[in-house]
XYZ file of C-alpha atoms in Angstrom:
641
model
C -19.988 16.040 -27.519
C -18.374 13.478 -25.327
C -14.745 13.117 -26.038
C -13.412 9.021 -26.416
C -11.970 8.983 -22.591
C -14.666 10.556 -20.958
C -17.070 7.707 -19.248
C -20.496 6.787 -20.751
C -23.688 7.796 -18.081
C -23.683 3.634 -17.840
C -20.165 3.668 -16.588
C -20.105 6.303 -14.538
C -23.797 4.497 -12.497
C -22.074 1.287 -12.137
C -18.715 2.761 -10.873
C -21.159 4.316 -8.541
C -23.037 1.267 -8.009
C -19.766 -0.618 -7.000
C -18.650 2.091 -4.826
C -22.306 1.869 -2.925
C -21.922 -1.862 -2.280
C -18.307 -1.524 -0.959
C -19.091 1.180 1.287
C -21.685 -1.214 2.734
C -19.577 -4.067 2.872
C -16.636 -2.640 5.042
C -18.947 -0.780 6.819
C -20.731 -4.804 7.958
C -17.308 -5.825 8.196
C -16.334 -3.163 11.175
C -15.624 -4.883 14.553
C -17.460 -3.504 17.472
C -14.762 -2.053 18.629
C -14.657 0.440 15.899
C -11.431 -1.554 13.994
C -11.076 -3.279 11.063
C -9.052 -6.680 10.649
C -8.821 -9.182 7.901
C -6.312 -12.093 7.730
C -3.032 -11.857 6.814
C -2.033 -15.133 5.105
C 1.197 -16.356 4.564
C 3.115 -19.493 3.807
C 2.801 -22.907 5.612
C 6.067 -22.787 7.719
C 4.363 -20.348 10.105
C 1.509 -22.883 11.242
C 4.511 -26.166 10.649
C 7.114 -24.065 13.526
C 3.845 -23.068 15.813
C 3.329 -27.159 15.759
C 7.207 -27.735 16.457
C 7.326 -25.053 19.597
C 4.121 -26.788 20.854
C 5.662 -30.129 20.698
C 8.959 -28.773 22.265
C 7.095 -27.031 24.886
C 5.256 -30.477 25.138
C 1.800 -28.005 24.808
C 0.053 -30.308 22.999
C -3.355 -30.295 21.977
C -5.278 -33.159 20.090
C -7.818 -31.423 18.458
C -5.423 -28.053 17.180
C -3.246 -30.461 16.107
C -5.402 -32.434 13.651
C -6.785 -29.067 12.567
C -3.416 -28.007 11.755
C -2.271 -30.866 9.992
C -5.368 -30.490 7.797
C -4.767 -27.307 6.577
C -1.333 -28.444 6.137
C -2.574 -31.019 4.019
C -4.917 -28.517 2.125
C -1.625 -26.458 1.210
C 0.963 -29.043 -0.497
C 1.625 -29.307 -4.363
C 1.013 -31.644 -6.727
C 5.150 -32.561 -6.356
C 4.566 -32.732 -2.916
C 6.200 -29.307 -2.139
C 5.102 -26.202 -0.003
C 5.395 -22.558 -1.381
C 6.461 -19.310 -0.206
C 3.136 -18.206 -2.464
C 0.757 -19.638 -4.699
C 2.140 -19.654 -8.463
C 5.723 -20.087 -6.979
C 7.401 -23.466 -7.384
C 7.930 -25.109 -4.090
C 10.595 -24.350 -1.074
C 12.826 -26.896 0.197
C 12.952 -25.077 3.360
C 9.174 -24.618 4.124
C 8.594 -28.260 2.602
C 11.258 -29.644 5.160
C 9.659 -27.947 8.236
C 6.710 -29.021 6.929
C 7.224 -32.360 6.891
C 9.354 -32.497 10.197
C 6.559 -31.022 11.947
C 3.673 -33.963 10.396
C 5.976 -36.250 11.566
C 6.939 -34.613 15.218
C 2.475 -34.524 15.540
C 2.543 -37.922 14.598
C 1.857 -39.086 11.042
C 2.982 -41.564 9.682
C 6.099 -41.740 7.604
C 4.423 -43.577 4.911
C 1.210 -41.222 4.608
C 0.980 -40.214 1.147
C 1.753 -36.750 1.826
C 4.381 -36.900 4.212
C 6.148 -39.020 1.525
C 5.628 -36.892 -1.261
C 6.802 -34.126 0.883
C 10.373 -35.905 1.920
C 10.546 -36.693 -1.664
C 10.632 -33.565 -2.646
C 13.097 -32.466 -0.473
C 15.463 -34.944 -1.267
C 15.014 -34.339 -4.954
C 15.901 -30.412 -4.042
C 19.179 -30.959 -2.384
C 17.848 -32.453 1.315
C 18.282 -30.830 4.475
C 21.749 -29.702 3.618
C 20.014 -27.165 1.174
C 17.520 -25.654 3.383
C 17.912 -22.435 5.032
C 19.944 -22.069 8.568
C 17.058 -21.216 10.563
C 15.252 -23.952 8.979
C 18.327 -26.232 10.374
C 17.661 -24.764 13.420
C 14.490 -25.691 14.107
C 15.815 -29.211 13.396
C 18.211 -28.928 16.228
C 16.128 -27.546 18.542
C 14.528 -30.966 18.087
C 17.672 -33.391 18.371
C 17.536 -33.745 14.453
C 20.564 -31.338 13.439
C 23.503 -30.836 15.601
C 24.466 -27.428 16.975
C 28.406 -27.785 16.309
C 27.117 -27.401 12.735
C 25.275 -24.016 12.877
C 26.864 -20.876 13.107
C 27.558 -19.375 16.531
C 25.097 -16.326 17.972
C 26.935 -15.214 21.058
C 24.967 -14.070 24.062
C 27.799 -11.371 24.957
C 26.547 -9.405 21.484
C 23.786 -7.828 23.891
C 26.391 -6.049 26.037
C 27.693 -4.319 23.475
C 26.290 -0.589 24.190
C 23.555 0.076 21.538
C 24.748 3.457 20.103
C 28.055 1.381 19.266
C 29.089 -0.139 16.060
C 28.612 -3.632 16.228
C 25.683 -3.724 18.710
C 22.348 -5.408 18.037
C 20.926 -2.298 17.526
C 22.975 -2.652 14.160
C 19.559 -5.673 13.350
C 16.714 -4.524 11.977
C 14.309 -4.558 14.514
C 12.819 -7.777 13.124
C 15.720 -9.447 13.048
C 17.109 -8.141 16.672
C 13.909 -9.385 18.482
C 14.566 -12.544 16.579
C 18.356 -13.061 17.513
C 18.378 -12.089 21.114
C 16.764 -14.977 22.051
C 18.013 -16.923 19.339
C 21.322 -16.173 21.004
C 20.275 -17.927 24.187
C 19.101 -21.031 22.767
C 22.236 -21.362 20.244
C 24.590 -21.048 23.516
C 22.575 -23.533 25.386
C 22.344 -25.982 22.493
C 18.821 -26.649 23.421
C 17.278 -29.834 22.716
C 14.036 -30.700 23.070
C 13.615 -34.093 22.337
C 10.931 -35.141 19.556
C 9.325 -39.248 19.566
C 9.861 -38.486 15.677
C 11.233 -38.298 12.886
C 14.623 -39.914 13.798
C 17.873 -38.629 12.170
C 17.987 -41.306 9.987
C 14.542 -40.339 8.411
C 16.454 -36.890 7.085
C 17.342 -36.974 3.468
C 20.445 -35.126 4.016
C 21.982 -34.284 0.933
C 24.884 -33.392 -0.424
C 26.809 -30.487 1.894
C 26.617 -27.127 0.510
C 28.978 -24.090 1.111
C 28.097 -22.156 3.869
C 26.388 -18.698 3.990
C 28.353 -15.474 5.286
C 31.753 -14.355 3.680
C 34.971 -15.824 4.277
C 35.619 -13.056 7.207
C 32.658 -13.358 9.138
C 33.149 -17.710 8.808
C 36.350 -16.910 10.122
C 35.217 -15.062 13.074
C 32.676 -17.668 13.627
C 35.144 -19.824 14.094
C 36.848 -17.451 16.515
C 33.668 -16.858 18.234
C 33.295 -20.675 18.432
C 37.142 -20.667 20.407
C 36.305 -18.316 22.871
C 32.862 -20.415 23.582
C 35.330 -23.218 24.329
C 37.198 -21.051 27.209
C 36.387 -20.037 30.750
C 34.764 -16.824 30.793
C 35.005 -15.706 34.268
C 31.323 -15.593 34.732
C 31.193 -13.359 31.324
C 28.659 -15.982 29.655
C 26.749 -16.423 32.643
C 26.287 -12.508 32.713
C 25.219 -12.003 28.729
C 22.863 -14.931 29.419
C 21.423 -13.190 32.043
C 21.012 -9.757 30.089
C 19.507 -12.053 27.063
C 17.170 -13.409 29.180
C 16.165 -9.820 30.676
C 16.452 -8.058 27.357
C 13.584 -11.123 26.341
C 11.322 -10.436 28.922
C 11.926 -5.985 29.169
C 10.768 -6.579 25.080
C 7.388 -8.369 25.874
C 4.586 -6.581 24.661
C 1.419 -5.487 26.661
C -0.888 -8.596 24.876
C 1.613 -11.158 25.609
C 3.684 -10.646 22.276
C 7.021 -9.908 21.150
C 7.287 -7.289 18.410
C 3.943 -8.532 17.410
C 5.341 -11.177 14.890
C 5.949 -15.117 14.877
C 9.704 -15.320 14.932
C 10.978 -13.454 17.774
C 7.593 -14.357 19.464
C 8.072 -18.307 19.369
C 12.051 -17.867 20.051
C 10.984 -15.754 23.129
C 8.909 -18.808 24.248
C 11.539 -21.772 23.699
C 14.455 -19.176 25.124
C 12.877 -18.755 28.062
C 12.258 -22.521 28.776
C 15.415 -23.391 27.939
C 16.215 -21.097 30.950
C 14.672 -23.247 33.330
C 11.199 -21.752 33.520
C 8.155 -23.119 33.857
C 4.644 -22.852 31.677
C 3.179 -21.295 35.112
C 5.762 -18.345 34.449
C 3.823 -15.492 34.096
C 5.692 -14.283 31.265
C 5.729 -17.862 29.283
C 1.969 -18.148 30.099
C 0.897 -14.848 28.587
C 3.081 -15.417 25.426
C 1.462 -18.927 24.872
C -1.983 -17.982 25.249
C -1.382 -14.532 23.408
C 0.096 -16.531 20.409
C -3.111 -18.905 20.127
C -4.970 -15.585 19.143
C -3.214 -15.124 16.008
C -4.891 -18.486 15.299
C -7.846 -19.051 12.492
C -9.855 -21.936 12.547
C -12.085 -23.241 9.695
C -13.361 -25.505 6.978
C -9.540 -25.939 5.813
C -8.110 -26.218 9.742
C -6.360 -24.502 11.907
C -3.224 -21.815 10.648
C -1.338 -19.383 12.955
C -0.815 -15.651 11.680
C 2.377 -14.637 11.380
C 1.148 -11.233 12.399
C -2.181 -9.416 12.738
C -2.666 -5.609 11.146
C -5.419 -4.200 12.620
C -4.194 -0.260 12.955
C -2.751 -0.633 9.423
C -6.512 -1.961 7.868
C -8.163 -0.122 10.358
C -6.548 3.066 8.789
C -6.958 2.157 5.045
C -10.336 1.360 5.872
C -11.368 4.420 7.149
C -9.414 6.334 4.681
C -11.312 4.386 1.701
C -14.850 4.737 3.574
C -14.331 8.905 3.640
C -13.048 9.196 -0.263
C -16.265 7.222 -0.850
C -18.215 10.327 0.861
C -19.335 8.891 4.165
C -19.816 11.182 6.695
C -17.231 12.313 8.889
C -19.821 12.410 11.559
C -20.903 8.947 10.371
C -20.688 7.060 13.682
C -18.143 4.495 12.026
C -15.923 7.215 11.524
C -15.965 8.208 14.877
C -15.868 4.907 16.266
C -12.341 3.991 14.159
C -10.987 7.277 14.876
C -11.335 6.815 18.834
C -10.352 3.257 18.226
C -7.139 4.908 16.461
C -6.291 7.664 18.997
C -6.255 4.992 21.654
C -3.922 3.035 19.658
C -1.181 5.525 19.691
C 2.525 4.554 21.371
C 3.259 6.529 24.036
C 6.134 5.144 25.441
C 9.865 5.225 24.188
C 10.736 2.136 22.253
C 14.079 0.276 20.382
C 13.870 3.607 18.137
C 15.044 5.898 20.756
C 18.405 3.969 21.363
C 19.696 5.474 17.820
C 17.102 8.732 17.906
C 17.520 9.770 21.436
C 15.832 12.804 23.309
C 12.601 12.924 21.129
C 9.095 11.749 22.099
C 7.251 9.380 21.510
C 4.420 8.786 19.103
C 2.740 7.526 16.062
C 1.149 4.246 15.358
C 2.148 0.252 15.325
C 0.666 -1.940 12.299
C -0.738 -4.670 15.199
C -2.444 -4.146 18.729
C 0.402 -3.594 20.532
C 3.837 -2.858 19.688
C 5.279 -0.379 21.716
C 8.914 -1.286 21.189
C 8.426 -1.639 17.605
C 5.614 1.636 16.189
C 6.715 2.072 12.133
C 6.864 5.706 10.018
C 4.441 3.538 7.392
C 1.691 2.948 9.501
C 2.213 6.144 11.517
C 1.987 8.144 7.958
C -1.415 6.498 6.690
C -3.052 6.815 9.990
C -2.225 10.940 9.770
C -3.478 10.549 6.315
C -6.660 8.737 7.730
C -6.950 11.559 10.445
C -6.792 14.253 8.312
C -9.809 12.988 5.988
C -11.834 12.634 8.943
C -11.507 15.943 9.858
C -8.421 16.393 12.204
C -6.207 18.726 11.988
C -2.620 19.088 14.176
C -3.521 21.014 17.560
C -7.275 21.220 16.660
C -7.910 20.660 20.806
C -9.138 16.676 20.240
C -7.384 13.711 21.363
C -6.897 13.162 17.424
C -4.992 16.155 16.686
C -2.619 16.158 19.914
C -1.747 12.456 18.307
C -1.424 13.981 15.020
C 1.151 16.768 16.742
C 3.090 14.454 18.495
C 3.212 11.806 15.278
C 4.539 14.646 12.625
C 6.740 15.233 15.397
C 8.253 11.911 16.088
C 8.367 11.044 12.196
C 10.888 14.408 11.626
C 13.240 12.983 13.773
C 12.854 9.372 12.333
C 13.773 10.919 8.507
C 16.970 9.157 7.580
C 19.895 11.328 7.021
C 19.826 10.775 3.519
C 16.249 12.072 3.438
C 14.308 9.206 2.710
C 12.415 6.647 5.593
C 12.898 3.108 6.479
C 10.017 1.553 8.182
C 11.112 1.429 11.911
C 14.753 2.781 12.298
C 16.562 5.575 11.627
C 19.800 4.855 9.112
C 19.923 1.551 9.850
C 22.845 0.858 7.334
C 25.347 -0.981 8.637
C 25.727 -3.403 6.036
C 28.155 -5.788 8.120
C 25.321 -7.878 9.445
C 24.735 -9.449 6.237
C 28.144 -11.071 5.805
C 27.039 -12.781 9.086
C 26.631 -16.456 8.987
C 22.935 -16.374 10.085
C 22.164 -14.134 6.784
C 21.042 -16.161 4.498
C 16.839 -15.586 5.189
C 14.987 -12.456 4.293
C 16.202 -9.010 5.436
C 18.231 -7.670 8.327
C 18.591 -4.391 7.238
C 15.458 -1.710 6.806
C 16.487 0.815 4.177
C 14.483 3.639 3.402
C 12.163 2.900 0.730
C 10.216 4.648 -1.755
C 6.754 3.358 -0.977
C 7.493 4.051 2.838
C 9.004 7.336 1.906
C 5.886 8.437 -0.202
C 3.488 7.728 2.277
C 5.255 10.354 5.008
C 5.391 12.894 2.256
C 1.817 12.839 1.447
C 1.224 12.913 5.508
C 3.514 15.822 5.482
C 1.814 17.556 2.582
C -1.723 16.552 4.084
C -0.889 17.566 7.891
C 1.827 20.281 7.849
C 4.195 20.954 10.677
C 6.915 19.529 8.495
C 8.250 21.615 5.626
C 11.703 21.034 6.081
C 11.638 17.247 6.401
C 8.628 17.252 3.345
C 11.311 18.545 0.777
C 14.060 16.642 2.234
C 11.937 13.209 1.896
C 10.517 14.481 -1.575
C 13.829 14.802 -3.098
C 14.759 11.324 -1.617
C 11.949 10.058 -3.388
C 12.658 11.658 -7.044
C 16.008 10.332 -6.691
C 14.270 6.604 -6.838
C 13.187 6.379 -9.522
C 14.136 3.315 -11.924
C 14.218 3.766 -15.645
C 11.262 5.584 -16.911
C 8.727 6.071 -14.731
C 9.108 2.831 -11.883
C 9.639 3.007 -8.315
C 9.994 -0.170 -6.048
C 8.075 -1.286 -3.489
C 9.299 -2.649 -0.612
C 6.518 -3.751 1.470
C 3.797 -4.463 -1.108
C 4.165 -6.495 -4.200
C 6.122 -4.547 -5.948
C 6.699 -1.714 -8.448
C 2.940 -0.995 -8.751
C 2.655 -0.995 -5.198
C 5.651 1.694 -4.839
C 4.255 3.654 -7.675
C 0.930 3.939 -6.425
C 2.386 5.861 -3.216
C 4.650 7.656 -5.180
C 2.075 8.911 -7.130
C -0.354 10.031 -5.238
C 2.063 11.704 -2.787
C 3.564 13.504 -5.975
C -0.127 14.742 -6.821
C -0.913 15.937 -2.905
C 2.515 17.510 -3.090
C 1.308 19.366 -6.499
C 4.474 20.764 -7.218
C 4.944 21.603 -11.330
C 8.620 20.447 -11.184
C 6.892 16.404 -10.724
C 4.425 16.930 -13.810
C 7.187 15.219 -16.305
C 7.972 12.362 -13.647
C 3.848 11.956 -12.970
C 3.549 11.710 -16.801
C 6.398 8.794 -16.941
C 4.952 6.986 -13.725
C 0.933 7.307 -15.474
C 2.899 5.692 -18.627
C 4.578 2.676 -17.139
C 1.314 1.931 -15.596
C -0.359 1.907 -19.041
C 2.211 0.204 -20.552
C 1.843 -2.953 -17.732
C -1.714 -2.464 -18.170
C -3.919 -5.861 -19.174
C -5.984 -5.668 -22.338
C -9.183 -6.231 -20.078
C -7.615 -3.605 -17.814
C -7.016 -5.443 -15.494
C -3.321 -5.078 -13.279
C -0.529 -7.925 -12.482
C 2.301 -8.290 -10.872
C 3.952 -11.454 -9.292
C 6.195 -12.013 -6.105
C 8.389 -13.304 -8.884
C 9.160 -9.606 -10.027
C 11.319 -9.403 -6.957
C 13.306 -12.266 -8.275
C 13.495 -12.033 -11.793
C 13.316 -8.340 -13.239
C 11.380 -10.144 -16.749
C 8.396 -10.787 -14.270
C 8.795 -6.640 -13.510
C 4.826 -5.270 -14.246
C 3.735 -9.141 -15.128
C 1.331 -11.032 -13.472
C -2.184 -12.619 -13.011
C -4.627 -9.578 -12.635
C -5.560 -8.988 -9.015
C -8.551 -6.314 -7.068
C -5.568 -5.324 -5.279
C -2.714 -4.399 -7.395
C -5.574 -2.945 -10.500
C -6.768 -0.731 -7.796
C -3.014 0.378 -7.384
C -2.198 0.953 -10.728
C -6.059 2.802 -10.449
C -4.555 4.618 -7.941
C -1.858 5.940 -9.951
C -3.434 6.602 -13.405
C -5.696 9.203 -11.893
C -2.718 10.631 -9.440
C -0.937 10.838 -12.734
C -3.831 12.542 -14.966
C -4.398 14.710 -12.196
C -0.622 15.868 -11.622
C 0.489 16.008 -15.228
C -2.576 18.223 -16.760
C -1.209 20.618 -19.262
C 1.350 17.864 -20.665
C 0.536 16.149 -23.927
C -0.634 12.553 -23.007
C -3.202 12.845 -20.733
C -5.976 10.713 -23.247
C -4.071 7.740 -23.216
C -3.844 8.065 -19.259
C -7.900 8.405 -18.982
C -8.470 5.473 -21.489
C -6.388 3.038 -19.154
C -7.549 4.707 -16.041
C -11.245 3.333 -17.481
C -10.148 0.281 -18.223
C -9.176 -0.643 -14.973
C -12.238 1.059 -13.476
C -14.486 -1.084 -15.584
C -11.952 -4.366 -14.742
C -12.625 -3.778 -10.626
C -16.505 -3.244 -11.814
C -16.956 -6.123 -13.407
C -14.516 -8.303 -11.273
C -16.858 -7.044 -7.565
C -18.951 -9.882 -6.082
C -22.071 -9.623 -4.739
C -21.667 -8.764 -1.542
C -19.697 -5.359 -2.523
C -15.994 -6.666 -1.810
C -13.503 -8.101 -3.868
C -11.092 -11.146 -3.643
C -7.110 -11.676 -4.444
C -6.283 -14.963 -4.779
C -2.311 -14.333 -5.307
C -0.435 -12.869 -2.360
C 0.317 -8.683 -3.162
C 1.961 -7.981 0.577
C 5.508 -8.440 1.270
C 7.516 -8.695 4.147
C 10.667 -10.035 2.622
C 11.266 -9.650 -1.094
C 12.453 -13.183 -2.069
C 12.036 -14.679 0.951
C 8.416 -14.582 2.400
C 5.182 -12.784 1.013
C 1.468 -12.091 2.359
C -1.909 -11.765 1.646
C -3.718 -8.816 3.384
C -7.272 -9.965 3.114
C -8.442 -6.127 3.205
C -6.683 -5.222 0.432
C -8.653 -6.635 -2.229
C -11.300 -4.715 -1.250
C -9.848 -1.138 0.049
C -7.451 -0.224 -2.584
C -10.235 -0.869 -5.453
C -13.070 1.194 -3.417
C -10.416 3.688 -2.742
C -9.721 3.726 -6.382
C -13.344 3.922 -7.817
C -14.008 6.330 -5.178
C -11.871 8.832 -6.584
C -12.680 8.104 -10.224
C -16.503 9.470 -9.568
C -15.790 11.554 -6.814
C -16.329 15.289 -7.012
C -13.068 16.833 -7.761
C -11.209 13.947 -9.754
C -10.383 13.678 -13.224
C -13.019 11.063 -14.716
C -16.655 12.625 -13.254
C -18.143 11.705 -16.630
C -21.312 13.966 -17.722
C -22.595 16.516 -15.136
């Protein structure tokens, strides 16, 4: 007799009916090149600052520029505003750039849009109450003056890395961001705009200014020295800027393979007198036009691209379905993988030094910049294709060297950050610039998870497996949640957590399995479907609460059956495999027709609070991983043999 949990014959054909038509649908979807890549969406200040640096560069372009103002157009609120994410009231900041940037192309003051835009930030404070670096973009344009902003001296680059107080003290994000932010703050750069004028800003009332009362006070020390003869000191830290700029240039023309430090790059190095015919300028510019999409809503710009991180998902999701390892797919991602490896010693090393390089960027190219997140899920990716460490392929000396390279990247605490090693020195964010997104990358459990279940998966690692393990049971909050830092948000961390507790298999994590299968449950919609909303990050009452989306049900999927599969033995396990069916039937019923699946909320983050993403390949991975495992041969919920 069929017990109440255990799927119906029905159930268990269309699970496997679902799983058929998503295996098809990523395997149409695979590039030639044997890579996967979907778009990674974000908010409408990325495309607005790409139009600002063209006009500033005076690289115009007719034709992209209409585009872009359409799908600028296509994005705005019924107030008039501009998001960080859909179902998030509007930003003053990205509505101001926004509207600065229609104007700079061109339109009209009085177009409907444009007016409803300025409105809104008037209403919300006015430029006063935007952001600093939004305020800088103004200035770069003549709209904002410099003598207002905080200071970024140029001399903070000769500070020796390993040395407190260096830039190496940055995340790298926000080090590739201030180096040549540095240069064009010194310079005051100006690059005059036709329009808006300054009288066109609805300024506002002042506001206090970011930073604490010490580092404001050392701006204004910093501002004193700028004031005095430095003996040809400035004219040397310029200098090093400048070179530190161009030594950080990637292979494809990018700089650490996202927007910000990539368009400050561009604009720093003009302001140093160089030409669009510099070789350097010319391959950023026409590098950054590939991060461009173009279609029915216009033309937006990429903050970033992730092929090596979908690439890897992908192929993980496509071999838990049962496709072949010697599926020529497989092998075509996995050479496409191996030949994506870093090789060469990057910002990393300057706080990790004497160990080699290896593991894996999340974009094309990013030598300076390759991340313990991606490096663990391609090793995870590896290994279910067959790999092992040292097996005598190009695939398992990449392997060797990756386990390798992430041992010596393990914090000292035990847990990982994403691309440096105890990068902790909490000083930077009492700096005056502070006040958008993160400069600091803690270790995280989500991050952390993911190199323990590459660990558990690979080997080579024991030491640094139990050291990153007990990092990891230390994070948990309450009963049974566990943040996540780079995907939206305690679903996302619990899904890692829980499956890397279940590889790891150890009887000590059955309780903490149990707890993490229950908050799940407890979150879970009464269609079984799973929400949670960029707003959790801001608000813990949003914690677990949400529209329903492919990606985050496939999560909590994810760690239902991690949980029913590590807890066995415990009392509980029914109520587990009665929510872990409900969300298989949700994703069932939710698939369209051509085998994938659609988010329309953004689940990706890549600052909590501050800015949030849509990974177009999630919607469709996570679930097929998900449903995969619910009707695959050795998981919990095989229904009748």
């Amino acid at each position: 007799m069929r017990s109440q949990t255990e799927p119906s014959d029905e159930a268990v054909d269309a699970t496997r009916a679902a799983v058929d038509r998503a295996v098809a649908n990523l395997l149409a979807r695979q590039l030639p090149d044997g890579s996967w890549m979907g778009e990674l969406e974000s908010n409408a200040a990325i495309t607005a600052e790409y139009l600002l640096m063209r006009r500033y560069l005076e690289v115009t372009d007719t034709a992209r520029e209409a585009a872009a103002i359409r799908y600028l157009r296509s994005q705005q609120q019924a107030d008039g505003s501009y998001s960080i994410a859909p179902g998030v009231d509007g930003d003053v900041s990205v509505t101001a750039e926004v509207w600065v940037a229609m104007r700079a192309a061109g339109v009209p003051a009085d177009d409907p849009a444009v007016a409803a835009a300025r409105r809104f930030v008037a209403d919300h404070g006015g430029i006063h109450a935007t952001r600093v670096f939004t305020r800088i973009w103004l200035a770069l344009g003549g709209l904002w003056p410099w003598s207002e902003l905080p200071v970024v001296p140029p001399e903070w680059v000769l500070v020796p890395g390993h040395r407190i107080g260096s830039i190496y003290d940055l995340a790298s994000w926000a080090r590739a961001t201030t180096v040549p932010l540095a240069i064009l703050r010194t310079l005051e750069t100006v690059f005059p705009l036709a329009g808006p004028s300054r009288s066109e800003l609805p300024l506002g009332a002042p506001v206090p200014p970011v930073g604490s009362l010490t580092w404001r006070s050392v701006d204004r020390l910093v501002r004193l020295y700028g004031k005095l003869p430095k003996i040809g000191l400035r004219r040397l830290a310029l200098a090093e800027a400048e070179r530190w700029v161009v030594r950080h240039q990637e292979r494809d023309g990018s700089w650490a393979g996202i927007q910000p430090p990539w368009v400050y790059g561009l604009m720093a190095l003009r302001a140093r007198g160089h030409g669009l015919d510099y070789p350097v300028l010319r391959r950023g510019l026409e590098a950054l036009d590939t991060f461009g999409i173009e279609d029915e809503q216009g033309f937006r710009l990429q903050a970033c691209v992730s092929p090596v991180w979908d690439t890897a998902l992908a192929l993980w999701a496509l071999l838990d379905a049962g496709l072949d390892r010697d599926h020529p797919a497989v092998r075509r991602a996995v050479d496409w993988l191996v030949d994506r490896e870093v090789q060469g010693l990057g910002d990393w090393a300057v706080h990790v030094p004497g160990v080699a390089a290896g593991g894996w960027p999340f974009e094309f190219y990013n030598d300076q910049y390759p991340d313990t997140d991606d490096t663990a899920i391609v090793l995870c990716a590896l290994d279910a294709a067959g790999h092992r460490r040292d097996d005598g392929t190009p695939a398992g000396a990449a392997m060797t060297r990756a386990v390798n390279w992430l041992q010596a990247m393990q914090g000292s605490d035990g847990g990982y950050a994403a691309f440096d090693r105890d990068n902790n020195r909490h000083w930077v964010e009492r700096l005056p610039i502070s006040d958008f997104g993160e400069v600091l990358d803690p270790p995280s459990p989500d991050v952390t998870a993911h190199v323990v279940e590459a660990f558990t998966r690979c080997g080579g690692a024991e030491l640094a497996r139990r050291r990153a393990l007990a990092w990891l049971r230390a994070s948990e909050e309450g009963a049974g949640a566990y943040f996540g830092r780079w995907g939206v948000n305690y679903v996302y961390g619990g899904a890692a957590t829980a499956t890397a507790l279940a590889a790891a298999g150890e009887r000590a994590d059955r309780e903490r399995l149990l707890r993490l299968g229950r908050w799940v449950r407890r979150h879970l919609h009464d269609d079984g479907g799973f929400g949670e909303s960029v707003l959790s990050y801001h608000d813990p009452r949003h914690i677990g609460q949400g529209e329903a989306t492919p990606s985050q049900t496939g999560w909590a999927l994810l760690s239902l059956l991690a949980a029913i599969e590590g807890s066995q033995g415990l009392d509980g396990g029914d109520e587990l495999e009665g929510a872990a069916l409900a969300a298989a039937d949700w994703l069932v019923r939710q698939q369209r027709e051509d085998g994938s699946w659609s988010d329309r909320l953004f689940t990706g983050t890549g600052f909590p609070r501050a800015f949030y993403l849509r990974y177009e390949m999630y919607a469709t991975v996570f679930p097929l991983m998900a449903l995969a495992r619910v009707v695959g041969p050795d998981k919990g919920l095989k229904g009748p043999s």
